[in-house]
GROMACS .gro file of C-alpha atoms in nm:
model
  419
    1UNK     CA    1   5.667  10.084   5.410
    2UNK     CA    2   5.867   9.766   5.354
    3UNK     CA    3   6.028   9.802   5.699
    4UNK     CA    4   5.690   9.848   5.859
    5UNK     CA    5   5.555   9.541   5.675
    6UNK     CA    6   5.850   9.329   5.787
    7UNK     CA    7   5.801   9.435   6.147
    8UNK     CA    8   5.432   9.355   6.128
    9UNK     CA    9   5.499   9.014   5.974
   10UNK     CA   10   5.758   8.928   6.237
   11UNK     CA   11   5.509   8.981   6.514
   12UNK     CA   12   5.761   9.202   6.704
   13UNK     CA   13   5.643   9.546   6.807
   14UNK     CA   14   5.833   9.844   6.669
   15UNK     CA   15   6.056  10.005   6.932
   16UNK     CA   16   5.904  10.307   7.097
   17UNK     CA   17   6.035  10.558   7.346
   18UNK     CA   18   6.393  10.617   7.457
   19UNK     CA   19   6.647  10.345   7.529
   20UNK     CA   20   6.644  10.289   7.906
   21UNK     CA   21   6.985  10.236   8.065
   22UNK     CA   22   7.057  10.147   8.426
   23UNK     CA   23   7.365  10.305   8.584
   24UNK     CA   24   7.487  10.155   8.911
   25UNK     CA   25   7.708  10.375   9.125
   26UNK     CA   26   7.832  10.416   9.480
   27UNK     CA   27   7.851  10.796   9.502
   28UNK     CA   28   7.893  10.897   9.864
   29UNK     CA   29   7.833  11.098  10.083
   30UNK     CA   30   7.465  11.166  10.000
   31UNK     CA   31   7.521  11.525   9.874
   32UNK     CA   32   7.735  11.378   9.596
   33UNK     CA   33   7.444  11.163   9.481
   34UNK     CA   34   7.234  11.475   9.440
   35UNK     CA   35   7.502  11.625   9.214
   36UNK     CA   36   7.522  11.304   9.009
   37UNK     CA   37   7.145  11.276   8.973
   38UNK     CA   38   7.127  11.629   8.836
   39UNK     CA   39   7.405  11.561   8.584
   40UNK     CA   40   7.235  11.242   8.469
   41UNK     CA   41   6.911  11.433   8.422
   42UNK     CA   42   7.099  11.692   8.217
   43UNK     CA   43   7.224  11.414   7.989
   44UNK     CA   44   6.870  11.276   7.956
   45UNK     CA   45   6.742  11.620   7.859
   46UNK     CA   46   7.017  11.661   7.599
   47UNK     CA   47   6.963  11.309   7.458
   48UNK     CA   48   6.589  11.247   7.429
   49UNK     CA   49   6.647  10.907   7.266
   50UNK     CA   50   6.828  10.775   7.575
   51UNK     CA   51   6.720  10.770   7.938
   52UNK     CA   52   6.980  10.682   8.200
   53UNK     CA   53   6.850  10.582   8.542
   54UNK     CA   54   7.111  10.629   8.816
   55UNK     CA   55   7.084  10.375   9.099
   56UNK     CA   56   7.286  10.394   9.422
   57UNK     CA   57   7.421  10.041   9.475
   58UNK     CA   58   7.580  10.093   9.818
   59UNK     CA   59   7.935  10.123   9.946
   60UNK     CA   60   8.200   9.958   9.732
   61UNK     CA   61   8.263   9.664   9.964
   62UNK     CA   62   7.889   9.594   9.954
   63UNK     CA   63   7.868   9.624   9.577
   64UNK     CA   64   8.099   9.343   9.462
   65UNK     CA   65   7.866   9.052   9.552
   66UNK     CA   66   7.572   9.243   9.403
   67UNK     CA   67   7.758   9.316   9.079
   68UNK     CA   68   7.887   8.961   9.034
   69UNK     CA   69   7.547   8.814   9.116
   70UNK     CA   70   7.385   9.037   8.853
   71UNK     CA   71   7.644   8.928   8.594
   72UNK     CA   72   7.601   8.560   8.672
   73UNK     CA   73   7.223   8.599   8.671
   74UNK     CA   74   7.227   8.764   8.328
   75UNK     CA   75   7.084   9.096   8.451
   76UNK     CA   76   7.377   9.336   8.481
   77UNK     CA   77   7.340   9.713   8.475
   78UNK     CA   78   7.421   9.885   8.146
   79UNK     CA   79   7.675  10.118   8.305
   80UNK     CA   80   7.889  10.064   8.613
   81UNK     CA   81   8.076  10.318   8.826
   82UNK     CA   82   8.347  10.142   9.026
   83UNK     CA   83   8.716  10.168   9.095
   84UNK     CA   84   8.966  10.002   8.864
   85UNK     CA   85   9.046   9.713   9.099
   86UNK     CA   86   8.738   9.526   8.975
   87UNK     CA   87   8.860   9.526   8.612
   88UNK     CA   88   9.024   9.186   8.619
   89UNK     CA   89   8.723   9.016   8.772
   90UNK     CA   90   8.488   9.173   8.520
   91UNK     CA   91   8.712   9.071   8.229
   92UNK     CA   92   8.740   8.719   8.365
   93UNK     CA   93   8.360   8.702   8.387
   94UNK     CA   94   8.328   8.832   8.028
   95UNK     CA   95   8.100   9.102   8.170
   96UNK     CA   96   8.235   9.423   8.015
   97UNK     CA   97   8.292   9.562   7.669
   98UNK     CA   98   8.642   9.639   7.544
   99UNK     CA   99   8.645  10.006   7.444
  100UNK     CA  100   8.922   9.982   7.185
  101UNK     CA  101   8.685   9.976   6.888
  102UNK     CA  102   8.506  10.288   7.011
  103UNK     CA  103   8.836  10.461   7.089
  104UNK     CA  104   8.965  10.399   6.737
  105UNK     CA  105   8.684  10.622   6.611
  106UNK     CA  106   8.713  10.881   6.889
  107UNK     CA  107   9.007  10.857   7.126
  108UNK     CA  108   8.854  11.013   7.434
  109UNK     CA  109   9.156  10.910   7.637
  110UNK     CA  110   9.367  11.174   7.464
  111UNK     CA  111   9.186  11.423   7.688
  112UNK     CA  112   9.282  11.241   8.011
  113UNK     CA  113   9.579  11.300   8.242
  114UNK     CA  114   9.844  11.045   8.135
  115UNK     CA  115   9.902  10.905   8.485
  116UNK     CA  116   9.538  10.791   8.495
  117UNK     CA  117   9.569  10.576   8.183
  118UNK     CA  118   9.721  10.264   8.347
  119UNK     CA  119   9.394  10.215   8.536
  120UNK     CA  120   9.204  10.188   8.206
  121UNK     CA  121   9.410   9.905   8.052
  122UNK     CA  122   9.444   9.540   8.142
  123UNK     CA  123   9.623   9.269   7.941
  124UNK     CA  124   9.664   9.485   7.634
  125UNK     CA  125   9.308   9.618   7.607
  126UNK     CA  126   9.117   9.920   7.728
  127UNK     CA  127   8.823   9.833   7.951
  128UNK     CA  128   8.714  10.155   8.115
  129UNK     CA  129   8.727  10.533   8.114
  130UNK     CA  130   8.820  10.747   8.415
  131UNK     CA  131   8.505  10.893   8.570
  132UNK     CA  132   8.682  11.095   8.836
  133UNK     CA  133   9.004  11.082   9.034
  134UNK     CA  134   9.133  11.158   9.379
  135UNK     CA  135   9.407  11.071   9.623
  136UNK     CA  136   9.456  11.071   9.997
  137UNK     CA  137   9.577  11.358  10.213
  138UNK     CA  138   9.532  11.470  10.575
  139UNK     CA  139   9.233  11.684  10.673
  140UNK     CA  140   9.284  11.889  10.990
  141UNK     CA  141   9.071  12.102  11.220
  142UNK     CA  142   9.201  12.458  11.191
  143UNK     CA  143   9.065  12.564  11.530
  144UNK     CA  144   9.244  12.282  11.710
  145UNK     CA  145   9.568  12.353  11.523
  146UNK     CA  146   9.547  12.723  11.609
  147UNK     CA  147   9.488  12.647  11.978
  148UNK     CA  148   9.795  12.420  11.974
  149UNK     CA  149  10.003  12.695  11.814
  150UNK     CA  150  10.078  12.493  11.503
  151UNK     CA  151  10.257  12.696  11.237
  152UNK     CA  152  10.394  12.423  11.010
  153UNK     CA  153  10.284  12.080  10.891
  154UNK     CA  154  10.463  11.749  10.951
  155UNK     CA  155  10.651  11.608  10.654
  156UNK     CA  156  10.790  11.283  10.801
  157UNK     CA  157  10.642  10.988  10.989
  158UNK     CA  158  10.821  11.092  11.307
  159UNK     CA  159  10.687  11.447  11.288
  160UNK     CA  160  10.337  11.320  11.213
  161UNK     CA  161  10.341  11.088  11.516
  162UNK     CA  162  10.470  11.368  11.738
  163UNK     CA  163  10.196  11.603  11.617
  164UNK     CA  164   9.923  11.343  11.669
  165UNK     CA  165  10.047  11.291  12.027
  166UNK     CA  166  10.054  11.665  12.087
  167UNK     CA  167   9.694  11.707  11.969
  168UNK     CA  168   9.564  11.420  12.186
  169UNK     CA  169   9.389  11.548  12.500
  170UNK     CA  170   9.299  11.355  12.817
  171UNK     CA  171   9.147  11.629  13.030
  172UNK     CA  172   9.056  11.420  13.335
  173UNK     CA  173   9.357  11.190  13.325
  174UNK     CA  174   9.155  10.869  13.314
  175UNK     CA  175   9.357  10.726  13.027
  176UNK     CA  176   9.070  10.769  12.781
  177UNK     CA  177   9.139  11.084  12.579
  178UNK     CA  178   8.846  11.306  12.495
  179UNK     CA  179   9.027  11.395  12.174
  180UNK     CA  180   9.280  11.202  11.966
  181UNK     CA  181   9.521  11.348  11.718
  182UNK     CA  182   9.430  11.109  11.437
  183UNK     CA  183   9.156  10.870  11.332
  184UNK     CA  184   9.261  10.531  11.187
  185UNK     CA  185   9.014  10.310  10.999
  186UNK     CA  186   8.916   9.982  11.163
  187UNK     CA  187   8.798   9.690  10.950
  188UNK     CA  188   8.929   9.455  10.685
  189UNK     CA  189   8.749   9.624  10.395
  190UNK     CA  190   8.902   9.808  10.102
  191UNK     CA  191   8.886  10.147  10.271
  192UNK     CA  192   9.130  10.029  10.539
  193UNK     CA  193   9.366   9.880  10.280
  194UNK     CA  194   9.341  10.192  10.061
  195UNK     CA  195   9.449  10.404  10.361
  196UNK     CA  196   9.734  10.173  10.461
  197UNK     CA  197   9.890  10.116  10.118
  198UNK     CA  198  10.044  10.468  10.093
  199UNK     CA  199  10.244  10.396  10.411
  200UNK     CA  200  10.346  10.058  10.266
  201UNK     CA  201  10.463  10.225   9.946
  202UNK     CA  202  10.633  10.506  10.138
  203UNK     CA  203  10.832  10.244  10.329
  204UNK     CA  204  10.961  10.112   9.995
  205UNK     CA  205  10.714   9.829   9.954
  206UNK     CA  206  10.595   9.674   9.629
  207UNK     CA  207  10.273   9.475   9.650
  208UNK     CA  208  10.365   9.239   9.367
  209UNK     CA  209  10.708   9.164   9.225
  210UNK     CA  210  10.730   8.930   8.927
  211UNK     CA  211  10.367   8.844   8.981
  212UNK     CA  212  10.428   8.733   9.341
  213UNK     CA  213  10.297   8.911   9.652
  214UNK     CA  214  10.548   9.080   9.883
  215UNK     CA  215  10.311   9.165  10.167
  216UNK     CA  216  10.536   9.057  10.456
  217UNK     CA  217  10.841   9.243  10.330
  218UNK     CA  218  11.035   9.460  10.577
  219UNK     CA  219  10.848   9.758  10.428
  220UNK     CA  220  10.513   9.600  10.510
  221UNK     CA  221  10.614   9.526  10.868
  222UNK     CA  222  10.752   9.879  10.909
  223UNK     CA  223  10.433  10.039  10.777
  224UNK     CA  224  10.200   9.832  10.993
  225UNK     CA  225  10.419   9.878  11.300
  226UNK     CA  226  10.390  10.253  11.246
  227UNK     CA  227  10.010  10.235  11.264
  228UNK     CA  228  10.043  10.014  11.571
  229UNK     CA  229  10.269  10.275  11.732
  230UNK     CA  230  10.017  10.552  11.668
  231UNK     CA  231   9.761  10.353  11.868
  232UNK     CA  232  10.001  10.243  12.140
  233UNK     CA  233  10.090  10.604  12.217
  234UNK     CA  234   9.720  10.704  12.219
  235UNK     CA  235   9.796  10.940  11.931
  236UNK     CA  236   9.519  10.779  11.724
  237UNK     CA  237   9.178  10.625  11.783
  238UNK     CA  238   8.995  10.366  11.576
  239UNK     CA  239   8.681  10.421  11.375
  240UNK     CA  240   8.375  10.204  11.410
  241UNK     CA  241   8.420   9.880  11.211
  242UNK     CA  242   8.412   9.943  10.836
  243UNK     CA  243   8.322  10.311  10.888
  244UNK     CA  244   8.664  10.468  10.861
  245UNK     CA  245   8.539  10.706  10.592
  246UNK     CA  246   8.284  10.865  10.829
  247UNK     CA  247   8.368  11.216  10.953
  248UNK     CA  248   8.130  11.238  11.251
  249UNK     CA  249   8.403  11.247  11.517
  250UNK     CA  250   8.607  11.492  11.312
  251UNK     CA  251   8.310  11.727  11.294
  252UNK     CA  252   8.250  11.687  11.668
  253UNK     CA  253   8.612  11.771  11.751
  254UNK     CA  254   8.689  11.425  11.893
  255UNK     CA  255   8.972  11.382  11.642
  256UNK     CA  256   9.196  11.657  11.507
  257UNK     CA  257   9.308  11.488  11.184
  258UNK     CA  258   9.168  11.231  10.945
  259UNK     CA  259   9.295  11.089  10.615
  260UNK     CA  260   9.052  11.111  10.326
  261UNK     CA  261   9.012  11.243   9.974
  262UNK     CA  262   8.870  11.549   9.799
  263UNK     CA  263   8.525  11.391   9.757
  264UNK     CA  264   8.473  11.487  10.123
  265UNK     CA  265   8.469  11.860  10.044
  266UNK     CA  266   8.095  11.871   9.980
  267UNK     CA  267   8.011  11.709  10.314
  268UNK     CA  268   8.255  11.929  10.507
  269UNK     CA  269   8.124  12.237  10.329
  270UNK     CA  270   7.770  12.157  10.436
  271UNK     CA  271   7.888  12.106  10.794
  272UNK     CA  272   8.057  12.446  10.804
  273UNK     CA  273   8.383  12.308  10.943
  274UNK     CA  274   8.686  12.537  10.931
  275UNK     CA  275   8.941  12.290  10.801
  276UNK     CA  276   9.257  12.258  10.598
  277UNK     CA  277   9.448  11.987  10.412
  278UNK     CA  278   9.814  11.892  10.400
  279UNK     CA  279   9.999  11.612  10.215
  280UNK     CA  280  10.057  11.269  10.363
  281UNK     CA  281  10.389  11.260  10.550
  282UNK     CA  282  10.663  11.077  10.368
  283UNK     CA  283  10.862  10.771  10.469
  284UNK     CA  284  11.158  10.665  10.256
  285UNK     CA  285  10.974  10.825   9.966
  286UNK     CA  286  10.655  11.018   9.897
  287UNK     CA  287  10.345  10.824   9.793
  288UNK     CA  288   9.970  10.845   9.802
  289UNK     CA  289   9.698  10.614   9.677
  290UNK     CA  290   9.516  10.711   9.359
  291UNK     CA  291   9.146  10.652   9.391
  292UNK     CA  292   8.845  10.751   9.195
  293UNK     CA  293   8.613  10.551   8.980
  294UNK     CA  294   8.605  10.414   8.628
  295UNK     CA  295   8.307  10.391   8.396
  296UNK     CA  296   8.250  10.041   8.259
  297UNK     CA  297   8.017   9.946   7.971
  298UNK     CA  298   7.860   9.615   8.061
  299UNK     CA  299   7.787   9.355   7.794
  300UNK     CA  300   7.419   9.378   7.704
  301UNK     CA  301   7.307   9.441   7.344
  302UNK     CA  302   7.479   9.641   7.067
  303UNK     CA  303   7.207   9.905   7.080
  304UNK     CA  304   7.235   9.951   7.456
  305UNK     CA  305   7.615   9.947   7.448
  306UNK     CA  306   7.615  10.219   7.181
  307UNK     CA  307   7.382  10.428   7.397
  308UNK     CA  308   7.614  10.366   7.692
  309UNK     CA  309   7.906  10.498   7.487
  310UNK     CA  310   7.713  10.820   7.431
  311UNK     CA  311   7.691  10.858   7.808
  312UNK     CA  312   8.066  10.785   7.834
  313UNK     CA  313   8.135  11.067   7.589
  314UNK     CA  314   7.929  11.297   7.810
  315UNK     CA  315   8.119  11.191   8.123
  316UNK     CA  316   8.453  11.295   7.969
  317UNK     CA  317   8.320  11.628   7.846
  318UNK     CA  318   8.450  11.946   8.010
  319UNK     CA  319   8.089  12.027   8.099
  320UNK     CA  320   8.042  11.709   8.305
  321UNK     CA  321   8.390  11.695   8.456
  322UNK     CA  322   8.382  12.055   8.571
  323UNK     CA  323   8.031  12.027   8.719
  324UNK     CA  324   8.102  11.695   8.893
  325UNK     CA  325   8.432  11.822   9.036
  326UNK     CA  326   8.294  12.154   9.160
  327UNK     CA  327   7.992  11.981   9.308
  328UNK     CA  328   8.178  11.704   9.493
  329UNK     CA  329   8.545  11.791   9.533
  330UNK     CA  330   8.664  11.503   9.315
  331UNK     CA  331   8.947  11.601   9.084
  332UNK     CA  332   8.870  11.631   8.712
  333UNK     CA  333   9.028  11.365   8.493
  334UNK     CA  334   9.101  11.607   8.207
  335UNK     CA  335   9.318  11.920   8.203
  336UNK     CA  336   9.050  12.083   7.987
  337UNK     CA  337   8.801  12.068   8.273
  338UNK     CA  338   9.044  12.231   8.517
  339UNK     CA  339   9.073  12.529   8.282
  340UNK     CA  340   8.701  12.606   8.272
  341UNK     CA  341   8.600  12.932   8.442
  342UNK     CA  342   8.377  12.739   8.680
  343UNK     CA  343   8.658  12.515   8.801
  344UNK     CA  344   8.909  12.797   8.826
  345UNK     CA  345   8.664  12.987   9.044
  346UNK     CA  346   8.612  12.672   9.251
  347UNK     CA  347   8.988  12.643   9.306
  348UNK     CA  348   8.996  13.001   9.426
  349UNK     CA  349   8.725  12.921   9.682
  350UNK     CA  350   8.886  12.586   9.778
  351UNK     CA  351   9.263  12.631   9.764
  352UNK     CA  352   9.314  12.311   9.965
  353UNK     CA  353   9.239  12.118   9.645
  354UNK     CA  354   9.583  12.216   9.522
  355UNK     CA  355   9.727  11.968   9.772
  356UNK     CA  356   9.557  11.681   9.592
  357UNK     CA  357   9.649  11.812   9.248
  358UNK     CA  358  10.014  11.847   9.353
  359UNK     CA  359  10.017  11.492   9.492
  360UNK     CA  360   9.896  11.329   9.171
  361UNK     CA  361  10.248  11.263   9.033
  362UNK     CA  362  10.334  11.059   9.344
  363UNK     CA  363  10.011  10.859   9.327
  364UNK     CA  364  10.020  10.480   9.301
  365UNK     CA  365   9.756  10.249   9.154
  366UNK     CA  366   9.631   9.922   9.300
  367UNK     CA  367   9.659   9.612   9.078
  368UNK     CA  368   9.381   9.540   8.828
  369UNK     CA  369   9.423   9.161   8.838
  370UNK     CA  370   9.123   8.949   8.940
  371UNK     CA  371   9.319   8.826   9.243
  372UNK     CA  372   9.347   9.176   9.392
  373UNK     CA  373   9.018   9.177   9.589
  374UNK     CA  374   9.120   8.850   9.759
  375UNK     CA  375   9.472   8.976   9.826
  376UNK     CA  376   9.327   9.299   9.961
  377UNK     CA  377   9.101   9.100  10.190
  378UNK     CA  378   9.403   8.915  10.329
  379UNK     CA  379   9.584   9.245  10.388
  380UNK     CA  380   9.274   9.395  10.548
  381UNK     CA  381   9.249   9.108  10.796
  382UNK     CA  382   9.617   9.152  10.887
  383UNK     CA  383   9.575   9.524  10.949
  384UNK     CA  384   9.261   9.465  11.156
  385UNK     CA  385   9.430   9.198  11.369
  386UNK     CA  386   9.719   9.430  11.451
  387UNK     CA  387   9.498   9.729  11.531
  388UNK     CA  388   9.291   9.512  11.765
  389UNK     CA  389   9.605   9.379  11.936
  390UNK     CA  390   9.548   9.018  11.827
  391UNK     CA  391   9.878   8.975  11.638
  392UNK     CA  392  10.211   9.142  11.584
  393UNK     CA  393  10.268   9.313  11.247
  394UNK     CA  394  10.518   9.044  11.143
  395UNK     CA  395  10.288   8.754  11.230
  396UNK     CA  396   9.979   8.910  11.075
  397UNK     CA  397  10.154   8.996  10.750
  398UNK     CA  398  10.321   8.654  10.730
  399UNK     CA  399   9.977   8.493  10.744
  400UNK     CA  400   9.850   8.735  10.478
  401UNK     CA  401  10.151   8.654  10.262
  402UNK     CA  402  10.082   8.280  10.279
  403UNK     CA  403   9.719   8.335  10.185
  404UNK     CA  404   9.805   8.573   9.900
  405UNK     CA  405  10.068   8.335   9.760
  406UNK     CA  406   9.810   8.055   9.756
  407UNK     CA  407   9.558   8.283   9.581
  408UNK     CA  408   9.809   8.368   9.309
  409UNK     CA  409   9.915   8.004   9.259
  410UNK     CA  410   9.558   7.884   9.213
  411UNK     CA  411   9.463   8.155   8.962
  412UNK     CA  412   9.535   8.105   8.590
  413UNK     CA  413   9.711   8.376   8.391
  414UNK     CA  414   9.962   8.646   8.473
  415UNK     CA  415   9.923   8.883   8.762
  416UNK     CA  416   9.955   9.253   8.684
  417UNK     CA  417  10.225   9.457   8.849
  418UNK     CA  418  10.158   9.660   9.158
  419UNK     CA  419  10.233   9.993   8.991
   0.00000   0.00000   0.00000
C-alpha cells in the first residue's frame, strides 16, 4: 500500500506490461532471419516479463554509421549483434556495458570454446559474449568437379591456382570465359578484407606489430599479388561491387568455387545445390579468418540492461546454440551445444561442417581496437585498386600503410595486437 501511495504521489504511472527491448542484427541471408525471429519469439514466450523485438539493421558495412548515429543521438538499441571488430569503437563511445560484474555471478564464458575468448575482451575487460562463430573455407560445385575428374583437393596456393585455371571454361574462345574457377570479392568493404586476410596471414603477415601496422610487408605484397595472378590468368572472376558474399553465379554454374562460411548452408540447402567444402589452401602456414558475431549490451537503464542479460543467458544456452547452428550452419560457440542430439544429427546430414570445425584452431582474429575499421578501409581500397588494375600490389599497399600509420598516430591509447 505504501509503495502504491508513493507512486501515486510522485505522479509517475506504475510500470505495466513487459520490458520492451530492441535487438539490432544483420542476420543474412534471409532464411537465417527467419530462424532468428523464431528463436527470439521462443525467448519471449519463455520470459513473459520481457519482449525482445528483433530488427534487421542491414549488412555490416551499412550498420556502422547507423549504430554510431544511434549512440550519439541517445537512442541506441538495447542489444546489438555485430562482429568483435566494433568493440573498440563502442568502448570509446561509452556505448556498451562491461559484462564483468554479471560474469562474476555467473561465468557464462566457461561454456565457450577457449579460442573464442580473445574476441570478448578489450583492455582488460569483457565487453561481449560470442553469439555464433564461423570461419572461411572453399565451397565447390560437385558436378563441375566430377566432370573435371577431380579426385583430390588442392592444399597449396600453387595447386589452388592450377585447379582454378583448369575449371575455367571459354567455350567459344572469345577470351571471356563462360565459367571461372573461382569468384573473388570486389569492393573495399569488410567482406573483401575478411576474405583477403587469411592469405595475408598464410604468407606470414602480422597486421600489427608493437601497435604499428605492417600492411606493406613482403607477406602483404605476396598475398595481394597472388589474388592479382588469379585474375591475370582468368582463373577467377570478380563479384559485383560489395556483393562478394552473394552466391548467384555459383548457383548458376558460372563459377566453380567460392570462399565463404558455414552460415551459407541454409541458402545452399534451399537452392538444392550439390556442393562440398574443403579447407583454404595454405601458404607458408595454415590460417583462416574467424568470423561470427558478438552480443553487446548497450548502455540504457539498469532495468533494461538486466533484461538484456537474461537474453544473453538464453543465447549461450545449449537450446539456443543448437537451434541457431542447425538452422543456419553457423558453428556453435559451446562444446555443450555440439553434443546435443539435434546437432549431432545435423552433422551427420552435413558432414562438410567438419571442415570448419577442424579449421578453428588455425583461425585468426581481427583487431578489436577502434582504429581497425579505418585500417580495414585502407586495406580494402588497396585490394580493390589492384583487382581493378589501377595499381600494383606494392604501390597500393604502400599507400595503405601510410594511411594506417597516420590513423594509429592520431589515435590516443594503445592499439591491440593483430592476433
